[in-house]
GROMACS .gro file of N, CA and C in nm:
model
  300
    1UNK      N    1   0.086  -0.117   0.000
    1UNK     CA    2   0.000   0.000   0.000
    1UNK      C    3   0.090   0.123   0.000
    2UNK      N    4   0.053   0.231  -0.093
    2UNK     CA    5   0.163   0.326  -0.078
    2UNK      C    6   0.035   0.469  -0.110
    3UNK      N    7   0.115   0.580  -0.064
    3UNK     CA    8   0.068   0.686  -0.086
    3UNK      C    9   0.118   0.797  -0.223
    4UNK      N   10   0.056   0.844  -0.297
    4UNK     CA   11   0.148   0.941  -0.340
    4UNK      C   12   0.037   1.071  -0.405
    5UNK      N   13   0.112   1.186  -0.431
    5UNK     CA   14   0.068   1.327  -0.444
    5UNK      C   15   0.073   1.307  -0.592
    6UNK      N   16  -0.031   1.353  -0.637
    6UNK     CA   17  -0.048   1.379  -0.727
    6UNK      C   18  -0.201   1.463  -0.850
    7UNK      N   19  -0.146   1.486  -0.950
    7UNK     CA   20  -0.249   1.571  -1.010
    7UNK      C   21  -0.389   1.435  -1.072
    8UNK      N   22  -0.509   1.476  -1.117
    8UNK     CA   23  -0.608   1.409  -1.086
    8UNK      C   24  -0.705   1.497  -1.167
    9UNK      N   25  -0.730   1.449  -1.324
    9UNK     CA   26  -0.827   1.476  -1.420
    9UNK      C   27  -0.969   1.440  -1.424
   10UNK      N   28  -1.076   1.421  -1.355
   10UNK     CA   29  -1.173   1.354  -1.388
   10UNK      C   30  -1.345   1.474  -1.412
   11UNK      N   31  -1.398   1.416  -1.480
   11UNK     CA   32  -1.542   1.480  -1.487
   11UNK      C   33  -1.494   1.626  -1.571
   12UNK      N   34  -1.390   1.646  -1.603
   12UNK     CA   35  -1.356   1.754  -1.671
   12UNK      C   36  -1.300   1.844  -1.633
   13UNK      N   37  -1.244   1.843  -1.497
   13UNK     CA   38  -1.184   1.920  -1.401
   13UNK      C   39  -1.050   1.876  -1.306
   14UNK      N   40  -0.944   1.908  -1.332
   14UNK     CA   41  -0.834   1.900  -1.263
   14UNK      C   42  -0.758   1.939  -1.157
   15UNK      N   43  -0.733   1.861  -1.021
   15UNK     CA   44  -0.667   1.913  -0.952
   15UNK      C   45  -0.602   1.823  -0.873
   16UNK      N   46  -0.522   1.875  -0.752
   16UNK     CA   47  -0.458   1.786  -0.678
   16UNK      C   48  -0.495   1.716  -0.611
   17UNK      N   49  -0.399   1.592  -0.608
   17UNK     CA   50  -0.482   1.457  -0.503
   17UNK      C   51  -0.396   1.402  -0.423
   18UNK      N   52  -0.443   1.298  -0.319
   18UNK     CA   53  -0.337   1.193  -0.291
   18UNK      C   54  -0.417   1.088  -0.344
   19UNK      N   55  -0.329   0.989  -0.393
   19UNK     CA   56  -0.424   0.871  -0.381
   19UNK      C   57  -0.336   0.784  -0.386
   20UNK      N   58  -0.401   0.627  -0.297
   20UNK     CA   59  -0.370   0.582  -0.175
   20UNK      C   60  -0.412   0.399  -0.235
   21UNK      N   61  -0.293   0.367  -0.313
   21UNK     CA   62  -0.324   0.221  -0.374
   21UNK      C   63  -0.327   0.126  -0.295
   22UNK      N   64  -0.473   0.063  -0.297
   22UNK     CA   65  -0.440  -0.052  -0.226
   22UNK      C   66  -0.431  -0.193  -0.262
   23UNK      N   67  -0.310  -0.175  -0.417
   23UNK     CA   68  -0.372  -0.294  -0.452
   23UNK      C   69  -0.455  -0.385  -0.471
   24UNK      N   70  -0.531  -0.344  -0.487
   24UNK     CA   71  -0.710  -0.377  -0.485
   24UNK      C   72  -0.772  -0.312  -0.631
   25UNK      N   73  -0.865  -0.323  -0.667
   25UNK     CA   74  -0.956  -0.315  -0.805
   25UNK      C   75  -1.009  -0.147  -0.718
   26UNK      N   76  -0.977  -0.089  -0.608
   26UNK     CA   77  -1.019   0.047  -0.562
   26UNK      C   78  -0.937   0.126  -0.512
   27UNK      N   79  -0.914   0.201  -0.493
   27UNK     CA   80  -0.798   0.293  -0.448
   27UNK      C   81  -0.938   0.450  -0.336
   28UNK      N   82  -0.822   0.464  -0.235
   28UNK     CA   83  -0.825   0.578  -0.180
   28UNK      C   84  -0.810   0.732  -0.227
   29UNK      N   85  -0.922   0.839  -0.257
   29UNK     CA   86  -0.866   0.974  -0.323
   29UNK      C   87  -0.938   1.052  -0.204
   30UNK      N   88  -0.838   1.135  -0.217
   30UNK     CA   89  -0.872   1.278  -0.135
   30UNK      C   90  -0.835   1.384  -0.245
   31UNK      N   91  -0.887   1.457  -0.261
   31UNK     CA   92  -0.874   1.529  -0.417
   31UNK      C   93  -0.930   1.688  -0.362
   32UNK      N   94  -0.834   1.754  -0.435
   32UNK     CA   95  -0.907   1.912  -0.414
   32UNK      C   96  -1.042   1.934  -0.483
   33UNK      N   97  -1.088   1.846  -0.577
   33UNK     CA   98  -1.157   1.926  -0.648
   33UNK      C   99  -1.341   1.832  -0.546
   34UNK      N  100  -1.279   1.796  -0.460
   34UNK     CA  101  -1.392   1.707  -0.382
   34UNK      C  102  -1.352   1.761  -0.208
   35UNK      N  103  -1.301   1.877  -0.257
   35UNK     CA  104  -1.241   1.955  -0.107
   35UNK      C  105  -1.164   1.816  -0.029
   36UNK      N  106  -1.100   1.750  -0.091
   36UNK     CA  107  -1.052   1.686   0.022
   36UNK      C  108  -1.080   1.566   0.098
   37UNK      N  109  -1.195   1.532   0.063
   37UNK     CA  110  -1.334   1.465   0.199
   37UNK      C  111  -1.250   1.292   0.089
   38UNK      N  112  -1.188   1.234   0.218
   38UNK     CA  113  -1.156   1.112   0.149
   38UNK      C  114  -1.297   0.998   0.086
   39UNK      N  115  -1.272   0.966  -0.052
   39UNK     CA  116  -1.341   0.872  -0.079
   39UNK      C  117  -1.319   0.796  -0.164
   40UNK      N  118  -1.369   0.699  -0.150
   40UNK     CA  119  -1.318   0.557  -0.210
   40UNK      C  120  -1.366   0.550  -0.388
   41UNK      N  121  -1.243   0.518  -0.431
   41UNK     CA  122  -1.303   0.485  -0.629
   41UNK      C  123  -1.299   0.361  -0.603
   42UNK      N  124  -1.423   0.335  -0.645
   42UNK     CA  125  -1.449   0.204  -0.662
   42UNK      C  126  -1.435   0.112  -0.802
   43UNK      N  127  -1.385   0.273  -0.935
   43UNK     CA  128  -1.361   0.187  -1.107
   43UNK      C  129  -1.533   0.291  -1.128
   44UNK      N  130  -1.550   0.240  -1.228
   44UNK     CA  131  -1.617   0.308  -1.335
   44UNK      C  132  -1.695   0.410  -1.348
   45UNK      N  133  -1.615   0.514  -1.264
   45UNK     CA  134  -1.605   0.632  -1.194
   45UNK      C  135  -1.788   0.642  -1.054
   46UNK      N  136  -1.722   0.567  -1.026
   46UNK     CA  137  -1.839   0.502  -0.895
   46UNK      C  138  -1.746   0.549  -0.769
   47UNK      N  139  -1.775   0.659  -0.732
   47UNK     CA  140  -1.714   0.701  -0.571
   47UNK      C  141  -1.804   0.688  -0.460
   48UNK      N  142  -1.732   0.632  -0.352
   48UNK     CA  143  -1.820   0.633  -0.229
   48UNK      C  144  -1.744   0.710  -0.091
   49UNK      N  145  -1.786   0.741  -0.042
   49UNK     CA  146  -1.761   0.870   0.110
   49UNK      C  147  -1.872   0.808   0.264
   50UNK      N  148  -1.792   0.811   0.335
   50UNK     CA  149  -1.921   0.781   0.458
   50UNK      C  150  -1.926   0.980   0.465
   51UNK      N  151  -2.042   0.971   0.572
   51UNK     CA  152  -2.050   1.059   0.586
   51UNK      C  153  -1.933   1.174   0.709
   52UNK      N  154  -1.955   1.290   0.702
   52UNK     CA  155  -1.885   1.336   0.805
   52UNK      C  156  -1.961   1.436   0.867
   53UNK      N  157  -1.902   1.533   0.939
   53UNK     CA  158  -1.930   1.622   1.077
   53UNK      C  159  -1.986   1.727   0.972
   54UNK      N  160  -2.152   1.765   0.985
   54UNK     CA  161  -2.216   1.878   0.964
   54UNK      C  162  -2.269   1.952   1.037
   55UNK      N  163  -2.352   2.053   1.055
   55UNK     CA  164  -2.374   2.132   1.139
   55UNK      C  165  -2.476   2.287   1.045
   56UNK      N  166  -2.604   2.273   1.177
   56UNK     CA  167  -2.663   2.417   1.146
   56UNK      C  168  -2.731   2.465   1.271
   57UNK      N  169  -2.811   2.586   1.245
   57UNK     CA  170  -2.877   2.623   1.392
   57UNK      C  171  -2.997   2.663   1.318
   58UNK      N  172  -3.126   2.677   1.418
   58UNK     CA  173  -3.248   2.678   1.360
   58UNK      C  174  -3.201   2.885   1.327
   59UNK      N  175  -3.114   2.936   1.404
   59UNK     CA  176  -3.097   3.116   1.359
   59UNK      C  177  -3.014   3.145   1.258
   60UNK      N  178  -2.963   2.992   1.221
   60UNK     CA  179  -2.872   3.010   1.025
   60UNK      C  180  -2.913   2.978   0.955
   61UNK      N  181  -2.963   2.992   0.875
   61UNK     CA  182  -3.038   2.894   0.706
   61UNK      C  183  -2.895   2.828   0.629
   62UNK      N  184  -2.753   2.834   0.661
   62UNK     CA  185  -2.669   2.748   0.609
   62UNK      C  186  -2.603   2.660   0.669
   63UNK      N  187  -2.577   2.520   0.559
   63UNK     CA  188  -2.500   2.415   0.638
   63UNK      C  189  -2.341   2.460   0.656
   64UNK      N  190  -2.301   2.402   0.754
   64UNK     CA  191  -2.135   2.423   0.788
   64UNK      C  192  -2.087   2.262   0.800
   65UNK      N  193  -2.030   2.235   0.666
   65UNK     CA  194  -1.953   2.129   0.631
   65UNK      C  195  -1.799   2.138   0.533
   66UNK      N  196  -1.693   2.049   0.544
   66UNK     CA  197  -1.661   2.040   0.471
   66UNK      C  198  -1.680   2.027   0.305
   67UNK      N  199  -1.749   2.022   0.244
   67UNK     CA  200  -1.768   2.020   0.117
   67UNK      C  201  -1.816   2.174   0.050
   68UNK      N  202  -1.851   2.273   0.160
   68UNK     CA  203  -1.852   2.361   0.102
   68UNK      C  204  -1.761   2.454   0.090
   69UNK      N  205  -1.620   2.398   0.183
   69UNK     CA  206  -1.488   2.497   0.148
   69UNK      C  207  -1.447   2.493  -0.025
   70UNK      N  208  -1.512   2.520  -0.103
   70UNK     CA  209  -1.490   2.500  -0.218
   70UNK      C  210  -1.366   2.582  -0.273
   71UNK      N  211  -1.335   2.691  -0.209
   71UNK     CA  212  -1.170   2.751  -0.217
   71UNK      C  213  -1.072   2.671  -0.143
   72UNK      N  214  -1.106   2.550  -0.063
   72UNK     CA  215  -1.030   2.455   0.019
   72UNK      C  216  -0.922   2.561   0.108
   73UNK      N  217  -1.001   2.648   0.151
   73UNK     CA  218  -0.966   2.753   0.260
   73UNK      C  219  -0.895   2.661   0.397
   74UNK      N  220  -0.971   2.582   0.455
   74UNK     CA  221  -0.989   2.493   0.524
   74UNK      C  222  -0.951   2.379   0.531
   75UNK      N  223  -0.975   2.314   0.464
   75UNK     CA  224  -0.947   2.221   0.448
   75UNK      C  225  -0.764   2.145   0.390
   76UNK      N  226  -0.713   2.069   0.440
   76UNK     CA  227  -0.608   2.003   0.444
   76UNK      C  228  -0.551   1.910   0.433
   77UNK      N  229  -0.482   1.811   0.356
   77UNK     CA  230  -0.441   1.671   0.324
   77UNK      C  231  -0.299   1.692   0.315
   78UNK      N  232  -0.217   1.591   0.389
   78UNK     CA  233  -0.081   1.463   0.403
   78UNK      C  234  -0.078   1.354   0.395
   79UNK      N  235   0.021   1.351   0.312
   79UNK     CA  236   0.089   1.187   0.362
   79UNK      C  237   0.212   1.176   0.470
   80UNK      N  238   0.142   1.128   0.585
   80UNK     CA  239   0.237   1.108   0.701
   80UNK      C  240   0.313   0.979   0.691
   81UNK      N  241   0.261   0.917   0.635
   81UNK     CA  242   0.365   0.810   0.632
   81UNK      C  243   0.259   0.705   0.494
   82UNK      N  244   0.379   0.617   0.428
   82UNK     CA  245   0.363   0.571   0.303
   82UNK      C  246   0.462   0.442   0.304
   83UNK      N  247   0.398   0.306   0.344
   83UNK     CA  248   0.516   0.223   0.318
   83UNK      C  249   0.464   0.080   0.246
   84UNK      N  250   0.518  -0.010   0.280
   84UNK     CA  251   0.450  -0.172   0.195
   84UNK      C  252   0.359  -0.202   0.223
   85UNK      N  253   0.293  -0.181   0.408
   85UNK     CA  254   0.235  -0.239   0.449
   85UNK      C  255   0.066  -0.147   0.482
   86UNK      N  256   0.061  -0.028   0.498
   86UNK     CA  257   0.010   0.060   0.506
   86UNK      C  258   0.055   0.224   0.486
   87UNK      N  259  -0.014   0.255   0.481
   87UNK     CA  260  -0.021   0.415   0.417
   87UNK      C  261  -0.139   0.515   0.542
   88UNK      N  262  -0.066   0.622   0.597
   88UNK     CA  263  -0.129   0.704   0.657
   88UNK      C  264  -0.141   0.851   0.617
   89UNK      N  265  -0.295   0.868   0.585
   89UNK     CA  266  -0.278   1.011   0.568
   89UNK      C  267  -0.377   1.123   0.671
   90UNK      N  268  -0.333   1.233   0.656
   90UNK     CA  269  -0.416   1.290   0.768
   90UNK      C  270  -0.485   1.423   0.711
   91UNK      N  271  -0.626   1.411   0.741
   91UNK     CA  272  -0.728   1.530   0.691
   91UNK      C  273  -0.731   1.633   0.740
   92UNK      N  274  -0.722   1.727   0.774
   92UNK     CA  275  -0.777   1.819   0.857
   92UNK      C  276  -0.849   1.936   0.788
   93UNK      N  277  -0.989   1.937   0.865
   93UNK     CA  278  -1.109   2.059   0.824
   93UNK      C  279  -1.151   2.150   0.908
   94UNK      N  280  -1.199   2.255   0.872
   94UNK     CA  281  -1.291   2.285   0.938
   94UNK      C  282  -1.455   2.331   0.922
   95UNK      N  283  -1.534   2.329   0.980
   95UNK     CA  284  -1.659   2.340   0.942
   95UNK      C  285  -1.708   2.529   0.871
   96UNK      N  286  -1.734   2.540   0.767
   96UNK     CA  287  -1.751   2.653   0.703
   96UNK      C  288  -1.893   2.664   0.620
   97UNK      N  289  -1.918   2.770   0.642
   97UNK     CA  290  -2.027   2.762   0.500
   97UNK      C  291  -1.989   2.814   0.344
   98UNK      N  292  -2.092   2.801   0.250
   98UNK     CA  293  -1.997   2.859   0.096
   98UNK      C  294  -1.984   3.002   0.115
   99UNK      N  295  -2.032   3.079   0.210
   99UNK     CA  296  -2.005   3.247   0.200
   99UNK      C  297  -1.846   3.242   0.243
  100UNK      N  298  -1.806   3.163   0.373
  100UNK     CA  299  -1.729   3.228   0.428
  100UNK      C  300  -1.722   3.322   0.511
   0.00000   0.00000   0.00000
């Protein structure tokens, strides 16, 4: 299993990624152009994501999640470590809305 940085073409839009082989028919992407939010390619461009940490109040009408740092203000990806046996990378977000 290894990690590596790299650029990442899909749906018509390009940007930076890690992605995270696991020798397997699926691989791990964390991708700017998906803010980041790790999720799994599963092949024939079939991605899957569990969910993560959202947030609103009945006195905001907007959600505060990762996916709306769409300038990836916030949001953050490493590879801390990358070897035969496993691969670690580390996310870090924070909760925003699309205004900012």
């Amino acid at each position: 299993m290894r990690a590596v940085r790299s650029h990442l073409r899909l749906w018509g839009t390009e940007g930076t990624a890690i992605l995270v082989d696991t020798d397997r028919p699926w691989r791990l992407v964390l991708w700017e152009k998906a803010q980041y939010v790790p999720c799994w390619d599963l092949g024939g461009d079939i991605w899957f994501t569990p969910e993560w940490m959202e947030t609103h109040s009945p006195e905001d009408p907007h959600c505060y999640e990762p996916i709306m740092d769409k300038a990836c203000r916030y949001s953050r990806v490493c590879i801390a470590d990358s070897g035969p046996a496993r691969a670690t990378v580390e996310w870090r977000y924070a909760l925003c809305d699309s205004l900012y």
